[in-house]
Amino acid sequence: MCSSPTAKRTGRPRSADADRAILAATRAALAEQGWGRLTLGDVAARAGVAKTTLYRRWAGKNELVVDAVAALFEEQLELPDLGSLQADIQGVVLRFAELLNRPETRTALMAVIAEAAHDDALRLRIREAIVDRQKHLVVLGRKRAQQRGEIPPEDGAADSAAGPARDNLIFDVVAGAVVHRVMVSSEPVDEEWAGRLAVLLVVGLAGLHTAQDL
Amino acid sequence: MCSSPTAKRTGRPRSADADRAILAATRAALAEQGWGRLTLGDVAARAGVAKTTLYRRWAGKNELVVDAVAALFEEQLELPDLGSLQADIQGVVLRFAELLNRPETRTALMAVIAEAAHDDALRLRIREAIVDRQKHLVVLGRKRAQQRGEIPPEDGAADSAAGPARDNLIFDVVAGAVVHRVMVSSEPVDEEWAGRLAVLLVVGLAGLHTAQDL
Amino acid sequence: MCSSPTAKRTGRPRSADADRAILAATRAALAEQGWGRLTLGDVAARAGVAKTTLYRRWAGKNELVVDAVAALFEEQLELPDLGSLQADIQGVVLRFAELLNRPETRTALMAVIAEAAHDDALRLRIREAIVDRQKHLVVLGRKRAQQRGEIPPEDGAADSAAGPARDNLIFDVVAGAVVHRVMVSSEPVDEEWAGRLAVLLVVGLAGLHTAQDL
Amino acid sequence: MCSSPTAKRTGRPRSADADRAILAATRAALAEQGWGRLTLGDVAARAGVAKTTLYRRWAGKNELVVDAVAALFEEQLELPDLGSLQADIQGVVLRFAELLNRPETRTALMAVIAEAAHDDALRLRIREAIVDRQKHLVVLGRKRAQQRGEIPPEDGAADSAAGPARDNLIFDVVAGAVVHRVMVSSEPVDEEWAGRLAVLLVVGLAGLHTAQDL
DNA sequence: ATTTAAGCGAGACGGTACGTCACGTCTTGTC
DNA sequence: GACAAGACGTGACGTACCGTCTCGCTTAAAT
């Protein structure tokens, strides 16, 4: 950000351990106290680090927490290959729900989203660091389904916008439905519910392909 | 809540104006500053009321904001009758998105949901005050569609749980998808997107009915 | 103040019990909590009276407490006739010290004096209500001593100011020394100490009469 | 008090300027507003210091004001050598009265004494910080008078308690009389009054020496 | 081996908001 | 109209974190 990777820096280098300890402490504190009661003093104390060290690296709560949360989503999700689109969807839904049920993730994610509701820069950071990184799952799932012949291949130039639009819709529906079920309805995402959602999506998606121009 | 309706109350009664002014000021302040920067002192000042009056009636930020937000959802949503299930869904999605795009609603709703991520009592209050109140829209929509013959009537005792489960799934999908589109993806909920979602749901729902035991 | 004693007052007359209860409650509360922690709400509660009633009769803390304290000094002190000026002084000193050692008196008196340090009107009220009322003790003691022949009678016109000046000095010395001993030095006013003070005064007073023009 | 002088202290050291500024501001505010209207927020503002800094160093009003007042008495009083015991007493009385007439001293001293009326720990602090420090004036005055032959030297073991007892009596009488004259009687301590008091004391003191066992 | 520039812990600092408390005033309904 | 009850506006309280700022010490690269 402020220096090219090859820029030789003089003086004592920053401790990499500190970074890890701080991010871990942030996640732990966030899970326990929630965004509102999260204090940077507490994070510093948990990490065994001075507050100064913390402010030397992040500009404030937002930046720190987004980084801490992003790490959670870094490599957590992958698309299982279960033989059919419906099974794949059911599988990824269950994994996502499991992630959302861990207290650290649940608190952290909602906290940053809420904070982003009135902070455009933060919303952008979330999209880049967390959301966009997961969209490839949809793309991957569609390609597998097309290879299996479950859904038709892309037509090409004619309605070029429809494909990505469908991908985005699927993403919003899957992510939104799971989050809503877990966070708002407070009901479990079990195999049954995930199965129903998968059926809805597979059948509905076929309908979308049938309907022209959608 | 704290007194039977016939309980003779002595002393000066609480001002009803104050309640209204405080809730309105809370919504305004929340829209402008967001949850994190919302100060009860500011709310009091906007409402032309003393801080103590505010604390006399609500125990803290959470309680106040939930009450303020609940009022927003009180009578805002209704299901338009546009002639077909698909059109009805598209219509309600657009209305819901419009509501979510008003800054006060957007900030307020996400704030309380986030705070609820680690506060069971708050989550319960949200469900009672906001969520459950909207579920009737799904029930109403289903009944209309059944009357129109778009989807089959309930079978009765055999799979009695499938109907409500489908209703809940639909609710999570619609609400979740719209919220995710607006809050996370930061993309507009226009007629096109709403139409796609409606198609997905109508077709998918038919598939759910076809699939036995779902 | 606002009505002649014979003026027919309309409406419900003020309760005389309330007055007594309030003053007694004030003294009790003052003894327990001190001036700083004395709350009028507490006084009202102890007196079994509404705050309104209290404010209807006194303008504020100062007025109430001074009235409450004044009653303590109303008829508490008298000059014993023990046969000699020295014995009389010793006796009144012991009685005054006893009064000052009662917690209510001790707290109350110092509180109003301290408050008076920067409040001229209050200082005047104290002088009228408390101090001036006790000065007659000095005059009475002097007259007795003159009758006994222990000190010479007043000369008359020549040095007419010297007599009252001496009375005032004696008053300041006796009252001041006792208060200082009790409140500041925190040491007991016993017969020995009172005796020493009496000797000092009797002998010193004789010296004052001897010294011309004093 | 709380740390040995060689204790290595870590972290940023407390500002000595702040201490001085706070104590000075306290005295100024106290003189202007009196104890009752003295607000620590105002003190902090006058001192150009944050309220927290103030609370970091003193536990409350009492502690702060006693420290502030103690400094006033630190080196204010000394015994003039005017050639005779009577003149020395007259001199120190006038100086003490002058000190007491300064609004800051008058308010501050009475305030802490009043507060001490129901606070044993505070009374102890006052004695240590203010009163005991002035007693040496009495001892010094007595020694000078003994050197001049105005009063007889101490006898030694026989009545060893009488000497200190007389010193304490003199202290209570001088301090008490001046305070009472200024604070309660609200009359001036001029040369005439101080002279009378000095005569009373010198003559009375001789009487005390004459009376055996006193 | 020194130097040197930054990192680091500790904790004081100026702020802002908190939630509480008592003040003295006001509005009720009852006596 | 006095009274009990209690809500109200006001303003200080003492606390908790914020993000910044000294301190003196440590650490590793550059000399």
PDB file of N, CA, C and O in Angstrom, chain A residues 30-86:
ATOM      1  N   LEU A  30     -14.369 -10.364  18.961  1.00  0.00           N
ATOM      2  CA  LEU A  30     -15.576 -10.061  18.214  1.00  0.00           C
ATOM      3  C   LEU A  30     -16.645 -11.118  18.490  1.00  0.00           C
ATOM      4  O   LEU A  30     -17.819 -10.803  18.696  1.00  0.00           O
ATOM      5  N   ALA A  31     -16.205 -12.375  18.506  1.00  0.00           N
ATOM      6  CA  ALA A  31     -17.165 -13.442  18.754  1.00  0.00           C
ATOM      7  C   ALA A  31     -17.768 -13.313  20.147  1.00  0.00           C
ATOM      8  O   ALA A  31     -18.957 -13.573  20.345  1.00  0.00           O
ATOM      9  N   GLU A  32     -16.934 -12.905  21.107  1.00  0.00           N
ATOM     10  CA  GLU A  32     -17.427 -12.840  22.480  1.00  0.00           C
ATOM     11  C   GLU A  32     -18.277 -11.611  22.744  1.00  0.00           C
ATOM     12  O   GLU A  32     -19.290 -11.683  23.433  1.00  0.00           O
ATOM     13  N   GLN A  33     -17.838 -10.472  22.248  1.00  0.00           N
ATOM     14  CA  GLN A  33     -18.479  -9.221  22.649  1.00  0.00           C
ATOM     15  C   GLN A  33     -19.374  -8.607  21.594  1.00  0.00           C
ATOM     16  O   GLN A  33     -20.176  -7.733  21.919  1.00  0.00           O
ATOM     17  N   GLY A  34     -19.165  -8.986  20.360  1.00  0.00           N
ATOM     18  CA  GLY A  34     -19.893  -8.316  19.298  1.00  0.00           C
ATOM     19  C   GLY A  34     -19.201  -7.008  18.926  1.00  0.00           C
ATOM     20  O   GLY A  34     -18.320  -6.529  19.624  1.00  0.00           O
ATOM     21  N   TRP A  35     -19.617  -6.478  17.812  1.00  0.00           N
ATOM     22  CA  TRP A  35     -18.988  -5.262  17.294  1.00  0.00           C
ATOM     23  C   TRP A  35     -19.068  -4.118  18.303  1.00  0.00           C
ATOM     24  O   TRP A  35     -18.095  -3.431  18.575  1.00  0.00           O
ATOM     25  N   GLY A  36     -20.223  -3.936  18.856  1.00  0.00           N
ATOM     26  CA  GLY A  36     -20.436  -2.749  19.694  1.00  0.00           C
ATOM     27  C   GLY A  36     -19.560  -2.718  20.916  1.00  0.00           C
ATOM     28  O   GLY A  36     -19.123  -1.650  21.337  1.00  0.00           O
ATOM     29  N   ARG A  37     -19.309  -3.862  21.501  1.00  0.00           N
ATOM     30  CA  ARG A  37     -18.524  -3.880  22.731  1.00  0.00           C
ATOM     31  C   ARG A  37     -17.064  -4.233  22.478  1.00  0.00           C
ATOM     32  O   ARG A  37     -16.303  -4.415  23.428  1.00  0.00           O
ATOM     33  N   LEU A  38     -16.733  -4.393  21.233  1.00  0.00           N
ATOM     34  CA  LEU A  38     -15.343  -4.716  20.913  1.00  0.00           C
ATOM     35  C   LEU A  38     -14.467  -3.492  21.173  1.00  0.00           C
ATOM     36  O   LEU A  38     -14.688  -2.429  20.608  1.00  0.00           O
ATOM     37  N   THR A  39     -13.476  -3.640  22.025  1.00  0.00           N
ATOM     38  CA  THR A  39     -12.572  -2.515  22.274  1.00  0.00           C
ATOM     39  C   THR A  39     -11.172  -2.883  21.819  1.00  0.00           C
ATOM     40  O   THR A  39     -10.702  -4.001  22.042  1.00  0.00           O
ATOM     41  N   LEU A  40     -10.527  -1.927  21.188  1.00  0.00           N
ATOM     42  CA  LEU A  40      -9.197  -2.201  20.668  1.00  0.00           C
ATOM     43  C   LEU A  40      -8.215  -2.433  21.801  1.00  0.00           C
ATOM     44  O   LEU A  40      -7.227  -3.162  21.634  1.00  0.00           O
ATOM     45  N   GLY A  41      -8.476  -1.801  22.928  1.00  0.00           N
ATOM     46  CA  GLY A  41      -7.642  -2.069  24.095  1.00  0.00           C
ATOM     47  C   GLY A  41      -7.713  -3.535  24.482  1.00  0.00           C
ATOM     48  O   GLY A  41      -6.687  -4.156  24.782  1.00  0.00           O
ATOM     49  N   ASP A  42      -8.884  -4.068  24.423  1.00  0.00           N
ATOM     50  CA  ASP A  42      -9.053  -5.473  24.756  1.00  0.00           C
ATOM     51  C   ASP A  42      -8.348  -6.351  23.731  1.00  0.00           C
ATOM     52  O   ASP A  42      -7.655  -7.311  24.085  1.00  0.00           O
ATOM     53  N   VAL A  43      -8.515  -6.025  22.474  1.00  0.00           N
ATOM     54  CA  VAL A  43      -7.829  -6.801  21.432  1.00  0.00           C
ATOM     55  C   VAL A  43      -6.329  -6.788  21.681  1.00  0.00           C
ATOM     56  O   VAL A  43      -5.662  -7.838  21.640  1.00  0.00           O
ATOM     57  N   ALA A  44      -5.789  -5.610  21.956  1.00  0.00           N
ATOM     58  CA  ALA A  44      -4.342  -5.500  22.183  1.00  0.00           C
ATOM     59  C   ALA A  44      -3.930  -6.374  23.363  1.00  0.00           C
ATOM     60  O   ALA A  44      -2.938  -7.104  23.297  1.00  0.00           O
ATOM     61  N   ALA A  45      -4.720  -6.310  24.432  1.00  0.00           N
ATOM     62  CA  ALA A  45      -4.375  -7.091  25.620  1.00  0.00           C
ATOM     63  C   ALA A  45      -4.400  -8.586  25.306  1.00  0.00           C
ATOM     64  O   ALA A  45      -3.472  -9.323  25.665  1.00  0.00           O
ATOM     65  N   ARG A  46      -5.443  -9.039  24.598  1.00  0.00           N
ATOM     66  CA  ARG A  46      -5.522 -10.457  24.246  1.00  0.00           C
ATOM     67  C   ARG A  46      -4.340 -10.882  23.393  1.00  0.00           C
ATOM     68  O   ARG A  46      -3.832 -11.993  23.508  1.00  0.00           O
ATOM     69  N   ALA A  47      -3.925  -9.991  22.510  1.00  0.00           N
ATOM     70  CA  ALA A  47      -2.851 -10.344  21.584  1.00  0.00           C
ATOM     71  C   ALA A  47      -1.489 -10.207  22.257  1.00  0.00           C
ATOM     72  O   ALA A  47      -0.462 -10.541  21.655  1.00  0.00           O
ATOM     73  N   GLY A  48      -1.463  -9.700  23.486  1.00  0.00           N
ATOM     74  CA  GLY A  48      -0.198  -9.495  24.175  1.00  0.00           C
ATOM     75  C   GLY A  48       0.648  -8.448  23.491  1.00  0.00           C
ATOM     76  O   GLY A  48       1.859  -8.576  23.316  1.00  0.00           O
ATOM     77  N   VAL A  49      -0.008  -7.384  23.092  1.00  0.00           N
ATOM     78  CA  VAL A  49       0.594  -6.386  22.217  1.00  0.00           C
ATOM     79  C   VAL A  49       0.181  -5.016  22.721  1.00  0.00           C
ATOM     80  O   VAL A  49      -0.850  -4.878  23.377  1.00  0.00           O
ATOM     81  N   ALA A  50       0.977  -3.999  22.454  1.00  0.00           N
ATOM     82  CA  ALA A  50       0.595  -2.650  22.865  1.00  0.00           C
ATOM     83  C   ALA A  50      -0.383  -2.065  21.857  1.00  0.00           C
ATOM     84  O   ALA A  50      -0.352  -2.393  20.677  1.00  0.00           O
ATOM     85  N   LYS A  51      -1.236  -1.175  22.367  1.00  0.00           N
ATOM     86  CA  LYS A  51      -2.210  -0.542  21.481  1.00  0.00           C
ATOM     87  C   LYS A  51      -1.518   0.140  20.315  1.00  0.00           C
ATOM     88  O   LYS A  51      -2.009   0.146  19.182  1.00  0.00           O
ATOM     89  N   THR A  52      -0.352   0.730  20.603  1.00  0.00           N
ATOM     90  CA  THR A  52       0.411   1.422  19.557  1.00  0.00           C
ATOM     91  C   THR A  52       0.659   0.517  18.358  1.00  0.00           C
ATOM     92  O   THR A  52       0.525   0.930  17.215  1.00  0.00           O
ATOM     93  N   THR A  53       1.071  -0.692  18.647  1.00  0.00           N
ATOM     94  CA  THR A  53       1.400  -1.647  17.590  1.00  0.00           C
ATOM     95  C   THR A  53       0.211  -1.857  16.676  1.00  0.00           C
ATOM     96  O   THR A  53       0.338  -1.934  15.448  1.00  0.00           O
ATOM     97  N   LEU A  54      -0.930  -1.917  17.301  1.00  0.00           N
ATOM     98  CA  LEU A  54      -2.160  -2.128  16.572  1.00  0.00           C
ATOM     99  C   LEU A  54      -2.471  -0.942  15.655  1.00  0.00           C
ATOM    100  O   LEU A  54      -2.783  -1.113  14.472  1.00  0.00           O
ATOM    101  N   TYR A  55      -2.345   0.247  16.186  1.00  0.00           N
ATOM    102  CA  TYR A  55      -2.663   1.429  15.380  1.00  0.00           C
ATOM    103  C   TYR A  55      -1.605   1.691  14.333  1.00  0.00           C
ATOM    104  O   TYR A  55      -1.843   2.424  13.379  1.00  0.00           O
ATOM    105  N   ARG A  56      -0.410   1.115  14.527  1.00  0.00           N
ATOM    106  CA  ARG A  56       0.623   1.291  13.517  1.00  0.00           C
ATOM    107  C   ARG A  56       0.238   0.559  12.234  1.00  0.00           C
ATOM    108  O   ARG A  56       0.698   0.897  11.142  1.00  0.00           O
ATOM    109  N   ARG A  57      -0.630  -0.439  12.353  1.00  0.00           N
ATOM    110  CA  ARG A  57      -0.914  -1.305  11.210  1.00  0.00           C
ATOM    111  C   ARG A  57      -2.299  -1.130  10.619  1.00  0.00           C
ATOM    112  O   ARG A  57      -2.513  -1.395   9.446  1.00  0.00           O
ATOM    113  N   TRP A  58      -3.246  -0.757  11.463  1.00  0.00           N
ATOM    114  CA  TRP A  58      -4.593  -0.531  10.943  1.00  0.00           C
ATOM    115  C   TRP A  58      -5.081   0.843  11.371  1.00  0.00           C
ATOM    116  O   TRP A  58      -4.716   1.331  12.453  1.00  0.00           O
ATOM    117  N   ALA A  59      -5.908   1.430  10.541  1.00  0.00           N
ATOM    118  CA  ALA A  59      -6.325   2.805  10.812  1.00  0.00           C
ATOM    119  C   ALA A  59      -7.422   2.865  11.860  1.00  0.00           C
ATOM    120  O   ALA A  59      -7.612   3.887  12.513  1.00  0.00           O
ATOM    121  N   GLY A  60      -8.140   1.787  12.075  1.00  0.00           N
ATOM    122  CA  GLY A  60      -9.233   1.834  13.045  1.00  0.00           C
ATOM    123  C   GLY A  60      -9.945   0.503  13.118  1.00  0.00           C
ATOM    124  O   GLY A  60      -9.508  -0.488  12.535  1.00  0.00           O
ATOM    125  N   LYS A  61     -11.046   0.515  13.839  1.00  0.00           N
ATOM    126  CA  LYS A  61     -11.820  -0.699  14.025  1.00  0.00           C
ATOM    127  C   LYS A  61     -12.200  -1.332  12.698  1.00  0.00           C
ATOM    128  O   LYS A  61     -11.970  -2.519  12.470  1.00  0.00           O
ATOM    129  N   ASN A  62     -12.817  -0.537  11.815  1.00  0.00           N
ATOM    130  CA  ASN A  62     -13.322  -1.069  10.548  1.00  0.00           C
ATOM    131  C   ASN A  62     -12.253  -1.872   9.822  1.00  0.00           C
ATOM    132  O   ASN A  62     -12.458  -3.038   9.486  1.00  0.00           O
ATOM    133  N   GLU A  63     -11.145  -1.218   9.573  1.00  0.00           N
ATOM    134  CA  GLU A  63     -10.085  -1.847   8.806  1.00  0.00           C
ATOM    135  C   GLU A  63      -9.635  -3.151   9.470  1.00  0.00           C
ATOM    136  O   GLU A  63      -9.474  -4.186   8.813  1.00  0.00           O
ATOM    137  N   LEU A  64      -9.424  -3.067  10.770  1.00  0.00           N
ATOM    138  CA  LEU A  64      -8.953  -4.247  11.474  1.00  0.00           C
ATOM    139  C   LEU A  64      -9.948  -5.391  11.372  1.00  0.00           C
ATOM    140  O   LEU A  64      -9.587  -6.528  11.024  1.00  0.00           O
ATOM    141  N   VAL A  65     -11.194  -5.091  11.631  1.00  0.00           N
ATOM    142  CA  VAL A  65     -12.183  -6.169  11.669  1.00  0.00           C
ATOM    143  C   VAL A  65     -12.404  -6.756  10.274  1.00  0.00           C
ATOM    144  O   VAL A  65     -12.514  -7.979  10.125  1.00  0.00           O
ATOM    145  N   VAL A  66     -12.450  -5.919   9.268  1.00  0.00           N
ATOM    146  CA  VAL A  66     -12.633  -6.467   7.930  1.00  0.00           C
ATOM    147  C   VAL A  66     -11.487  -7.404   7.590  1.00  0.00           C
ATOM    148  O   VAL A  66     -11.704  -8.518   7.091  1.00  0.00           O
ATOM    149  N   ASP A  67     -10.268  -6.991   7.889  1.00  0.00           N
ATOM    150  CA  ASP A  67      -9.134  -7.884   7.629  1.00  0.00           C
ATOM    151  C   ASP A  67      -9.269  -9.184   8.406  1.00  0.00           C
ATOM    152  O   ASP A  67      -9.008 -10.265   7.888  1.00  0.00           O
ATOM    153  N   ALA A  68      -9.669  -9.037   9.658  1.00  0.00           N
ATOM    154  CA  ALA A  68      -9.788 -10.229  10.499  1.00  0.00           C
ATOM    155  C   ALA A  68     -10.854 -11.169   9.938  1.00  0.00           C
ATOM    156  O   ALA A  68     -10.660 -12.383   9.899  1.00  0.00           O
ATOM    157  N   VAL A  69     -11.947 -10.610   9.488  1.00  0.00           N
ATOM    158  CA  VAL A  69     -13.042 -11.423   8.987  1.00  0.00           C
ATOM    159  C   VAL A  69     -12.698 -12.012   7.618  1.00  0.00           C
ATOM    160  O   VAL A  69     -13.017 -13.169   7.327  1.00  0.00           O
ATOM    161  N   ALA A  70     -12.035 -11.228   6.809  1.00  0.00           N
ATOM    162  CA  ALA A  70     -11.699 -11.706   5.468  1.00  0.00           C
ATOM    163  C   ALA A  70     -10.895 -12.995   5.551  1.00  0.00           C
ATOM    164  O   ALA A  70     -11.118 -13.937   4.771  1.00  0.00           O
ATOM    165  N   ALA A  71     -10.007 -13.046   6.493  1.00  0.00           N
ATOM    166  CA  ALA A  71      -9.185 -14.250   6.641  1.00  0.00           C
ATOM    167  C   ALA A  71     -10.059 -15.475   6.873  1.00  0.00           C
ATOM    168  O   ALA A  71      -9.716 -16.583   6.439  1.00  0.00           O
ATOM    169  N   LEU A  72     -11.182 -15.272   7.553  1.00  0.00           N
ATOM    170  CA  LEU A  72     -12.073 -16.397   7.813  1.00  0.00           C
ATOM    171  C   LEU A  72     -12.635 -16.991   6.525  1.00  0.00           C
ATOM    172  O   LEU A  72     -12.891 -18.184   6.439  1.00  0.00           O
ATOM    173  N   PHE A  73     -12.860 -16.111   5.539  1.00  0.00           N
ATOM    174  CA  PHE A  73     -13.479 -16.566   4.298  1.00  0.00           C
ATOM    175  C   PHE A  73     -12.439 -16.911   3.237  1.00  0.00           C
ATOM    176  O   PHE A  73     -12.792 -17.221   2.117  1.00  0.00           O
ATOM    177  N   GLU A  74     -11.195 -16.781   3.616  1.00  0.00           N
ATOM    178  CA  GLU A  74     -10.101 -16.907   2.639  1.00  0.00           C
ATOM    179  C   GLU A  74     -10.198 -18.230   1.883  1.00  0.00           C
ATOM    180  O   GLU A  74     -10.309 -18.257   0.675  1.00  0.00           O
ATOM    181  N   GLU A  75     -10.164 -19.291   2.599  1.00  0.00           N
ATOM    182  CA  GLU A  75     -10.113 -20.580   1.913  1.00  0.00           C
ATOM    183  C   GLU A  75     -11.086 -21.548   2.544  1.00  0.00           C
ATOM    184  O   GLU A  75     -10.854 -22.737   2.574  1.00  0.00           O
ATOM    185  N   GLN A  76     -12.140 -21.029   3.058  1.00  0.00           N
ATOM    186  CA  GLN A  76     -13.043 -21.890   3.794  1.00  0.00           C
ATOM    187  C   GLN A  76     -14.001 -22.644   2.878  1.00  0.00           C
ATOM    188  O   GLN A  76     -14.365 -23.773   3.158  1.00  0.00           O
ATOM    189  N   LEU A  77     -14.395 -21.978   1.814  1.00  0.00           N
ATOM    190  CA  LEU A  77     -15.459 -22.571   1.016  1.00  0.00           C
ATOM    191  C   LEU A  77     -14.923 -23.171  -0.268  1.00  0.00           C
ATOM    192  O   LEU A  77     -14.123 -22.567  -0.971  1.00  0.00           O
ATOM    193  N   GLU A  78     -15.379 -24.323  -0.562  1.00  0.00           N
ATOM    194  CA  GLU A  78     -15.069 -24.923  -1.857  1.00  0.00           C
ATOM    195  C   GLU A  78     -16.309 -25.687  -2.305  1.00  0.00           C
ATOM    196  O   GLU A  78     -17.179 -26.020  -1.492  1.00  0.00           O
ATOM    197  N   LEU A  79     -16.374 -25.931  -3.589  1.00  0.00           N
ATOM    198  CA  LEU A  79     -17.559 -26.602  -4.124  1.00  0.00           C
ATOM    199  C   LEU A  79     -17.303 -28.099  -4.205  1.00  0.00           C
ATOM    200  O   LEU A  79     -16.430 -28.546  -4.957  1.00  0.00           O
ATOM    201  N   PRO A  80     -18.030 -28.856  -3.418  1.00  0.00           N
ATOM    202  CA  PRO A  80     -17.844 -30.309  -3.509  1.00  0.00           C
ATOM    203  C   PRO A  80     -18.400 -30.813  -4.831  1.00  0.00           C
ATOM    204  O   PRO A  80     -19.343 -30.233  -5.362  1.00  0.00           O
ATOM    205  N   ASP A  81     -17.811 -31.861  -5.365  1.00  0.00           N
ATOM    206  CA  ASP A  81     -18.363 -32.454  -6.592  1.00  0.00           C
ATOM    207  C   ASP A  81     -19.119 -33.711  -6.203  1.00  0.00           C
ATOM    208  O   ASP A  81     -18.545 -34.776  -5.998  1.00  0.00           O
ATOM    209  N   LEU A  82     -20.432 -33.578  -6.103  1.00  0.00           N
ATOM    210  CA  LEU A  82     -21.252 -34.671  -5.601  1.00  0.00           C
ATOM    211  C   LEU A  82     -22.056 -35.350  -6.712  1.00  0.00           C
ATOM    212  O   LEU A  82     -22.984 -36.101  -6.445  1.00  0.00           O
ATOM    213  N   GLY A  83     -21.731 -35.017  -7.938  1.00  0.00           N
ATOM    214  CA  GLY A  83     -22.318 -35.777  -9.030  1.00  0.00           C
ATOM    215  C   GLY A  83     -23.482 -35.108  -9.720  1.00  0.00           C
ATOM    216  O   GLY A  83     -23.806 -35.432 -10.862  1.00  0.00           O
ATOM    217  N   SER A  84     -24.149 -34.186  -9.068  1.00  0.00           N
ATOM    218  CA  SER A  84     -25.245 -33.502  -9.742  1.00  0.00           C
ATOM    219  C   SER A  84     -25.292 -32.065  -9.247  1.00  0.00           C
ATOM    220  O   SER A  84     -24.815 -31.754  -8.161  1.00  0.00           O
ATOM    221  N   LEU A  85     -25.878 -31.183 -10.011  1.00  0.00           N
ATOM    222  CA  LEU A  85     -25.971 -29.784  -9.625  1.00  0.00           C
ATOM    223  C   LEU A  85     -26.732 -29.656  -8.313  1.00  0.00           C
ATOM    224  O   LEU A  85     -26.333 -28.919  -7.413  1.00  0.00           O
ATOM    225  N   GLN A  86     -27.820 -30.407  -8.226  1.00  0.00           N
ATOM    226  CA  GLN A  86     -28.626 -30.305  -7.018  1.00  0.00           C
ATOM    227  C   GLN A  86     -27.830 -30.727  -5.785  1.00  0.00           C
ATOM    228  O   GLN A  86     -27.849 -30.050  -4.752  1.00  0.00           O
TER     229      GLN A  86
END
